[in-house]
Amino acid sequence: MKFNFFSEKGSCNAVLLIYTGGTIGMKEDPEDGTLKPFDFNGILEEVPELRKFALKIDSFAFNPLIDSSDVEPTLWQALAKLIRERYDDYDGFVILHGTDTMAYSASALSFMLENLGKPVIFTGSQLPIGSPRTDGKENLISAVEIATAKDSHGHPMVPEVCICFNSQLLRGNRSVKVNATGFDAFKSPNYPPLATAGISIKYNNSFIHYGYDRRKEFTIHTMLDTRVSVLKLHPGITEQAVRDILLGGGSRAVILETYGSGNAPCRPWFLAIVRDACRSKILLNVTQCQSGDVDMDIYATGRALKDAGVICGHDITTEAALGKLFYLMGRHEDNAQVKTLLEKNLKGEISK
């Protein structure tokens, strides 16, 4: 589907609008009151403000559409391939996605898209775009504007994978969903917003990553190893539960969601299981806290994990940790190499 809007004042930029599914593309059925996807041919009827941009907007809708709760790595692979196929045709890409797993998808794409030199902006809404109080219109309008914004030299303002939501542009692999019902659904606890949309869009240039090399080609990495489990520690956790997850045969890596700055129980049975697991698996320490980072040198409990072979996740989110592990394990069969790369800042996912 294509919608071409031209301005008398200048040349036309181009953006590809990719609809994967989610609340933003829903309308209430007048007959039964249920939410159903609307035909994207009618996007201009829902968001006529898009006509005011000097843009060519093309759209692509997945078929079937994917509920946010059903998102799998196969969607990320399909998105990466679609962006690679259309990369030379557009100034930027806007991905409409359900909010529940948006931070996971944005995190994964940030690792899968190599030498990205154009904006890839995820957005969505808490209310359907056909609702009178929808947040979808503003989110979509801001995302489209940012996806095609250029500096005075004609270079993209934000050549990153981002989330645009509630007037803020956040780095994708720094974002987490923090509100199930409010319009302020996403936060970036350990990194400043890349831009803020008010009367005008103000870009936080010093925090935007401009690491792409114009002399090199844009490439994608779609080989993902998804053998990752997550163990969230809690008071009263049983030895059997820890053993099943850390020593189970189905995983190559485990994300340990620990307390505070990376602390865990120091009971002998727990540390024995951790040491045993580290002999054959990758264990990554990520804090349960929304803000702050892991430092396993502060307390004895954290030091015990470090001595056992657990890798420090610094201030990475669980969502980014999952995407990073999928990506690294898909590229490297050697666990030692994956462990070394986990502690490096690859795509702005950690403050290091």
XYZ file of C-alpha atoms in Angstrom:
352
model
C 0.000 0.000 0.000
C 1.384 3.421 -0.874
C 0.410 6.931 0.122
C 2.359 9.750 -1.517
C 2.342 13.228 0.019
C 4.339 15.936 -1.673
C 5.136 19.444 -0.552
C 5.611 22.412 -2.840
C 8.630 23.493 -0.773
C 11.060 20.658 -1.309
C 11.891 17.076 -2.141
C 9.985 14.141 -0.743
C 11.433 11.838 1.892
C 10.220 8.263 2.158
C 9.268 6.089 5.116
C 8.073 2.488 5.276
C 5.314 1.913 7.799
C 5.371 -1.724 8.960
C 2.330 -3.036 10.825
C 2.971 -6.242 12.772
C -0.158 -6.108 14.935
C -1.142 -4.579 18.254
C -3.672 -2.181 19.696
C -2.723 0.792 17.509
C -4.165 -0.869 14.399
C -7.473 -1.819 15.985
C -10.950 -0.338 15.713
C -14.095 -1.177 17.618
C -16.590 -3.222 15.643
C -19.904 -1.323 15.884
C -21.878 -4.565 15.805
C -20.300 -6.567 18.617
C -18.028 -4.016 20.339
C -14.866 -6.124 19.906
C -11.539 -4.750 18.711
C -10.575 -5.803 15.219
C -7.739 -4.782 12.868
C -8.683 -2.075 10.391
C -7.661 -1.996 6.743
C -4.430 -0.020 6.487
C -5.679 1.443 3.222
C -7.720 3.654 5.516
C -4.800 4.981 7.572
C -5.285 8.505 6.190
C -8.855 8.536 7.394
C -7.646 7.718 10.894
C -4.568 9.980 10.895
C -5.204 12.740 8.321
C -2.371 14.779 9.878
C 0.068 12.589 7.951
C -0.974 14.406 4.773
C 0.775 17.539 6.027
C 4.223 15.933 5.850
C 6.348 16.216 2.723
C 6.642 12.460 2.618
C 6.097 9.360 0.598
C 4.669 6.788 3.007
C 4.485 3.159 1.967
C 3.057 0.502 4.226
C 3.511 -3.202 4.736
C 1.210 -5.292 6.939
C 2.074 -8.753 8.197
C -0.463 -11.437 7.372
C -1.561 -12.797 9.696
C -1.128 -9.994 12.195
C 0.690 -10.949 15.377
C -0.598 -10.277 18.870
C 2.121 -8.842 21.090
C 1.928 -11.833 23.429
C 2.574 -14.206 20.522
C 5.752 -12.484 19.300
C 8.572 -14.931 18.588
C 12.107 -14.532 17.194
C 10.719 -15.495 13.790
C 9.079 -12.044 13.685
C 12.416 -10.360 14.397
C 14.010 -12.335 11.598
C 11.215 -11.359 9.212
C 11.524 -7.695 10.201
C 15.288 -7.731 9.692
C 14.915 -9.294 6.240
C 12.191 -6.820 5.259
C 14.305 -3.838 6.326
C 17.314 -5.207 4.442
C 15.222 -5.705 1.284
C 13.793 -2.163 1.433
C 16.780 -0.437 3.017
C 17.866 1.563 -0.030
C 14.325 2.723 -0.825
C 13.512 4.589 2.397
C 14.925 7.215 4.721
C 13.545 5.428 7.767
C 11.253 2.704 9.045
C 8.355 2.853 11.525
C 7.263 -0.446 13.062
C 3.795 -0.598 14.624
C 3.927 -3.221 17.332
C 1.986 -4.332 20.399
C 3.305 -2.792 23.605
C 3.658 -5.930 25.744
C 6.742 -7.230 23.938
C 7.854 -4.095 22.103
C 10.969 -3.655 24.283
C 12.013 -7.246 23.521
C 11.628 -6.714 19.766
C 13.405 -3.345 19.755
C 16.257 -4.790 21.802
C 16.678 -7.800 19.535
C 16.605 -5.716 16.329
C 19.286 -3.396 17.721
C 21.734 -6.321 17.682
C 20.502 -7.953 14.487
C 20.865 -4.826 12.316
C 24.563 -4.274 11.652
C 25.957 -0.889 10.589
C 22.492 0.643 10.718
C 22.539 4.158 9.310
C 18.804 4.918 9.289
C 16.098 5.246 11.973
C 14.071 2.166 12.855
C 11.329 3.424 15.158
C 8.968 1.162 17.081
C 5.688 2.638 18.247
C 2.189 1.610 19.229
C -0.552 2.703 21.568
C -2.455 1.897 24.725
C -5.787 2.770 23.086
C -6.884 1.820 19.541
C -6.264 4.471 16.921
C -10.012 4.730 16.317
C -10.705 5.622 19.962
C -11.494 9.319 20.666
C -8.774 9.482 23.353
C -6.204 7.384 21.546
C -2.520 7.984 22.105
C -1.819 6.225 18.817
C -2.107 9.294 16.583
C 0.502 11.343 18.424
C 2.838 8.355 18.758
C 2.588 7.579 15.051
C 2.966 11.191 13.890
C 6.073 11.714 16.045
C 7.573 8.396 14.938
C 7.096 9.223 11.250
C 8.609 12.689 11.667
C 11.649 11.330 13.536
C 12.122 8.474 11.069
C 12.709 10.953 8.246
C 14.430 13.776 10.162
C 17.868 14.830 8.892
C 20.507 17.247 10.074
C 21.913 20.165 8.088
C 24.242 17.782 6.235
C 21.421 15.496 5.163
C 22.307 12.757 7.625
C 19.640 10.953 9.702
C 19.099 12.521 13.107
C 18.687 9.197 14.891
C 20.283 6.220 13.074
C 19.243 3.777 15.778
C 16.563 1.274 16.728
C 14.276 3.239 19.053
C 10.898 3.285 20.757
C 8.756 6.395 20.329
C 6.043 6.618 22.931
C 4.290 9.346 24.905
C 6.392 12.177 23.418
C 9.709 10.500 24.180
C 12.174 8.741 21.926
C 14.053 6.010 23.801
C 16.913 3.778 22.744
C 15.311 0.422 21.977
C 17.722 -1.736 23.975
C 17.438 0.563 27.006
C 13.650 0.509 27.170
C 11.283 -1.367 29.443
C 7.507 -1.375 29.705
C 6.594 0.075 33.095
C 2.870 0.819 32.880
C 0.150 -1.553 31.725
C -2.622 1.037 31.424
C -1.112 4.545 31.345
C 0.091 6.443 28.294
C 3.591 6.602 29.827
C 4.047 2.920 29.105
C 7.826 2.933 28.517
C 10.843 4.215 30.375
C 14.593 4.115 29.844
C 15.734 3.909 33.475
C 19.489 4.030 32.913
C 19.797 6.199 29.803
C 18.389 9.611 28.840
C 15.730 9.996 26.119
C 17.213 10.511 22.656
C 14.562 13.090 21.811
C 11.498 14.743 23.312
C 8.467 15.818 21.282
C 6.845 19.047 22.427
C 6.062 22.099 20.337
C 9.075 20.920 18.367
C 11.185 17.779 18.563
C 14.337 18.366 20.566
C 17.144 15.889 19.933
C 19.616 14.900 22.640
C 22.470 14.596 20.140
C 25.206 13.847 22.658
C 23.424 10.605 23.626
C 22.546 9.432 20.113
C 24.788 6.734 18.647
C 26.343 7.678 15.307
C 28.605 4.670 14.988
C 27.663 3.509 11.507
C 30.309 3.585 8.798
C 29.085 5.034 5.484
C 31.841 3.143 3.674
C 30.435 -0.209 4.787
C 27.260 -1.981 3.827
C 24.228 -2.453 6.026
C 23.873 -6.136 6.916
C 21.657 -8.262 9.122
C 22.202 -11.209 11.457
C 19.289 -13.620 11.548
C 20.979 -16.677 13.064
C 19.642 -16.709 16.621
C 20.216 -19.273 19.341
C 17.196 -19.020 21.633
C 18.258 -21.546 24.260
C 18.016 -19.038 27.092
C 16.122 -19.282 30.378
C 15.404 -16.614 32.996
C 15.598 -17.294 36.739
C 14.140 -14.567 38.948
C 15.356 -14.998 42.490
C 12.930 -14.573 45.366
C 12.857 -15.316 49.081
C 11.900 -18.931 49.627
C 13.049 -20.152 46.238
C 13.546 -23.911 46.409
C 16.626 -25.894 45.609
C 14.679 -27.981 43.107
C 13.450 -24.909 41.215
C 16.993 -23.515 40.952
C 18.356 -26.894 39.917
C 15.696 -27.376 37.231
C 16.430 -24.039 35.566
C 20.205 -23.784 35.976
C 21.015 -27.405 35.254
C 18.150 -28.257 32.909
C 19.163 -29.660 29.553
C 17.211 -27.233 27.385
C 19.239 -24.074 27.876
C 22.697 -22.879 26.912
C 22.443 -19.672 28.955
C 20.499 -18.419 31.962
C 19.732 -14.823 32.897
C 19.861 -14.518 36.686
C 17.582 -11.716 37.891
C 19.247 -10.960 41.218
C 18.632 -8.576 44.088
C 19.957 -5.019 44.248
C 23.449 -4.635 42.824
C 23.684 -8.285 41.815
C 23.237 -10.200 45.056
C 21.929 -13.714 45.567
C 21.571 -16.272 48.371
C 24.870 -17.523 49.755
C 23.491 -20.823 50.982
C 25.875 -23.694 50.117
C 23.343 -25.574 47.987
C 22.647 -22.497 45.863
C 26.297 -21.666 45.196
C 27.060 -25.313 44.460
C 24.389 -25.364 41.744
C 25.640 -22.063 40.298
C 29.226 -23.356 40.140
C 28.043 -26.557 38.515
C 25.986 -24.648 35.927
C 28.866 -22.287 35.077
C 30.995 -25.205 33.979
C 28.828 -25.752 30.906
C 26.501 -22.760 30.623
C 26.542 -18.981 30.393
C 25.090 -17.293 33.473
C 24.424 -13.545 33.184
C 23.720 -11.432 36.283
C 20.993 -8.797 35.759
C 19.443 -6.775 38.568
C 15.738 -6.956 39.360
C 15.801 -3.226 40.122
C 14.465 -0.904 37.469
C 17.379 1.528 37.858
C 21.020 1.055 38.757
C 23.474 -1.628 37.816
C 25.148 -4.857 38.851
C 28.450 -4.648 40.724
C 29.517 -8.022 42.050
C 32.476 -6.568 43.931
C 30.451 -4.634 46.527
C 29.012 -7.422 48.671
C 30.195 -10.897 49.537
C 27.078 -12.457 48.018
C 27.808 -10.850 44.668
C 31.479 -11.745 44.896
C 30.513 -15.383 45.400
C 28.611 -15.345 42.103
C 31.563 -13.747 40.328
C 33.965 -16.315 41.744
C 31.629 -19.072 40.549
C 31.852 -17.786 36.971
C 28.705 -15.647 36.618
C 29.057 -12.784 34.096
C 28.254 -9.216 35.129
C 25.371 -7.669 33.191
C 26.103 -4.116 34.384
C 22.959 -2.015 33.768
C 21.479 -4.065 30.935
C 17.740 -4.743 30.962
C 16.409 -8.281 30.922
C 14.875 -7.561 27.503
C 18.219 -6.454 26.078
C 20.061 -9.303 27.799
C 17.773 -11.799 26.077
C 18.277 -10.247 22.642
C 22.018 -9.945 23.143
C 22.342 -13.586 24.152
C 20.208 -14.786 21.221
C 22.390 -12.755 18.861
C 25.796 -13.676 20.319
C 25.010 -17.371 20.720
C 23.708 -17.467 17.156
C 27.053 -16.152 15.922
C 29.449 -17.979 18.242
C 29.500 -21.618 19.270
C 32.197 -21.032 21.885
C 30.675 -20.059 25.241
C 33.914 -18.380 26.323
C 33.704 -16.002 23.375
C 30.078 -15.202 24.161
C 30.994 -14.453 27.779
C 33.721 -12.049 26.699
C 31.363 -10.179 24.367
C 28.578 -10.017 26.947
C 30.648 -7.645 29.035
C 31.291 -5.331 26.084
C 29.023 -2.487 25.055
C 28.025 -3.536 21.534
C 25.022 -1.352 20.664
C 24.713 1.105 23.527
C 22.925 -1.435 25.720
C 25.178 -0.954 28.747
C 26.941 2.041 30.274
C 30.472 0.878 29.734
